Amino acid sequence: MHTEPHDPLALTVVSSHRTSEGLVSYLRCACGAWEVRTSTLVATALPRRSSIKTID
């Protein structure tokens, strides 16, 4: 995962729909982070780290 801001041209639009407040777009970065964009807001959600235990 990277710490720099996500390159808007590198994000993939997964879903986009209209709401009563305008267009909402859900984008995904190759690092696994999600961005939710509206005309007035950009929110980012990072994926959780896996806590899968293995038997060695």
Tab-separated table of C-alpha atoms in Angstrom:
chain	number	residue	atom	x	y	z
A	1	MET	CA	0.000	0.000	0.000
A	2	HIS	CA	1.286	3.469	-0.740
A	3	THR	CA	1.113	6.666	1.267
A	4	GLU	CA	0.951	9.217	-1.561
A	5	PRO	CA	-2.401	10.589	-2.742
A	6	HIS	CA	-4.095	8.347	-5.269
A	7	ASP	CA	-3.583	9.298	-8.907
A	8	PRO	CA	-7.096	10.086	-10.218
A	9	LEU	CA	-6.164	8.635	-13.617
A	10	ALA	CA	-5.090	5.329	-12.025
A	11	LEU	CA	-8.398	4.750	-10.225
A	12	THR	CA	-11.020	2.407	-11.682
A	13	VAL	CA	-14.680	3.394	-11.489
A	14	VAL	CA	-16.492	0.424	-9.950
A	15	SER	CA	-19.935	1.983	-9.602
A	16	SER	CA	-21.618	5.303	-10.192
A	17	HIS	CA	-25.203	6.380	-9.559
A	18	ARG	CA	-27.383	9.427	-9.030
A	19	THR	CA	-28.864	10.271	-5.664
A	20	SER	CA	-31.035	13.142	-4.480
A	21	GLU	CA	-27.785	14.984	-3.688
A	22	GLY	CA	-26.105	14.337	-7.053
A	23	LEU	CA	-23.748	11.796	-8.598
A	24	VAL	CA	-21.890	9.362	-6.313
A	25	SER	CA	-18.930	7.414	-7.726
A	26	TYR	CA	-17.081	4.504	-6.122
A	27	LEU	CA	-13.502	4.115	-7.347
A	28	ARG	CA	-10.846	1.525	-6.510
A	29	CYS	CA	-7.071	1.903	-6.530
A	30	ALA	CA	-4.720	-0.962	-7.434
A	31	CYS	CA	-3.468	-0.891	-3.820
A	32	GLY	CA	-6.951	-1.904	-2.623
A	33	ALA	CA	-8.064	1.484	-1.297
A	34	TRP	CA	-11.533	2.802	-2.153
A	35	GLU	CA	-12.548	6.376	-2.914
A	36	VAL	CA	-16.106	7.639	-2.782
A	37	ARG	CA	-16.607	10.866	-4.698
A	38	THR	CA	-19.447	13.345	-4.894
A	39	SER	CA	-19.467	16.856	-6.303
A	40	THR	CA	-18.478	18.207	-2.875
A	41	LEU	CA	-16.617	15.357	-1.136
A	42	VAL	CA	-13.840	12.809	-1.622
A	43	ALA	CA	-13.600	10.085	1.027
A	44	THR	CA	-11.003	7.303	1.182
A	45	ALA	CA	-11.268	3.906	2.857
A	46	LEU	CA	-8.233	1.690	3.244
A	47	PRO	CA	-8.548	-2.103	3.213
A	48	ARG	CA	-8.146	-3.936	6.497
A	49	ARG	CA	-5.067	-6.030	6.961
A	50	SER	CA	-5.795	-9.713	6.941
A	51	SER	CA	-5.547	-11.480	10.259
A	52	ILE	CA	-5.691	-14.991	8.814
A	53	LYS	CA	-3.707	-17.411	10.921
A	54	THR	CA	-1.845	-20.206	9.216
A	55	ILE	CA	-0.781	-23.578	10.502
A	56	ASP	CA	2.956	-24.044	10.102
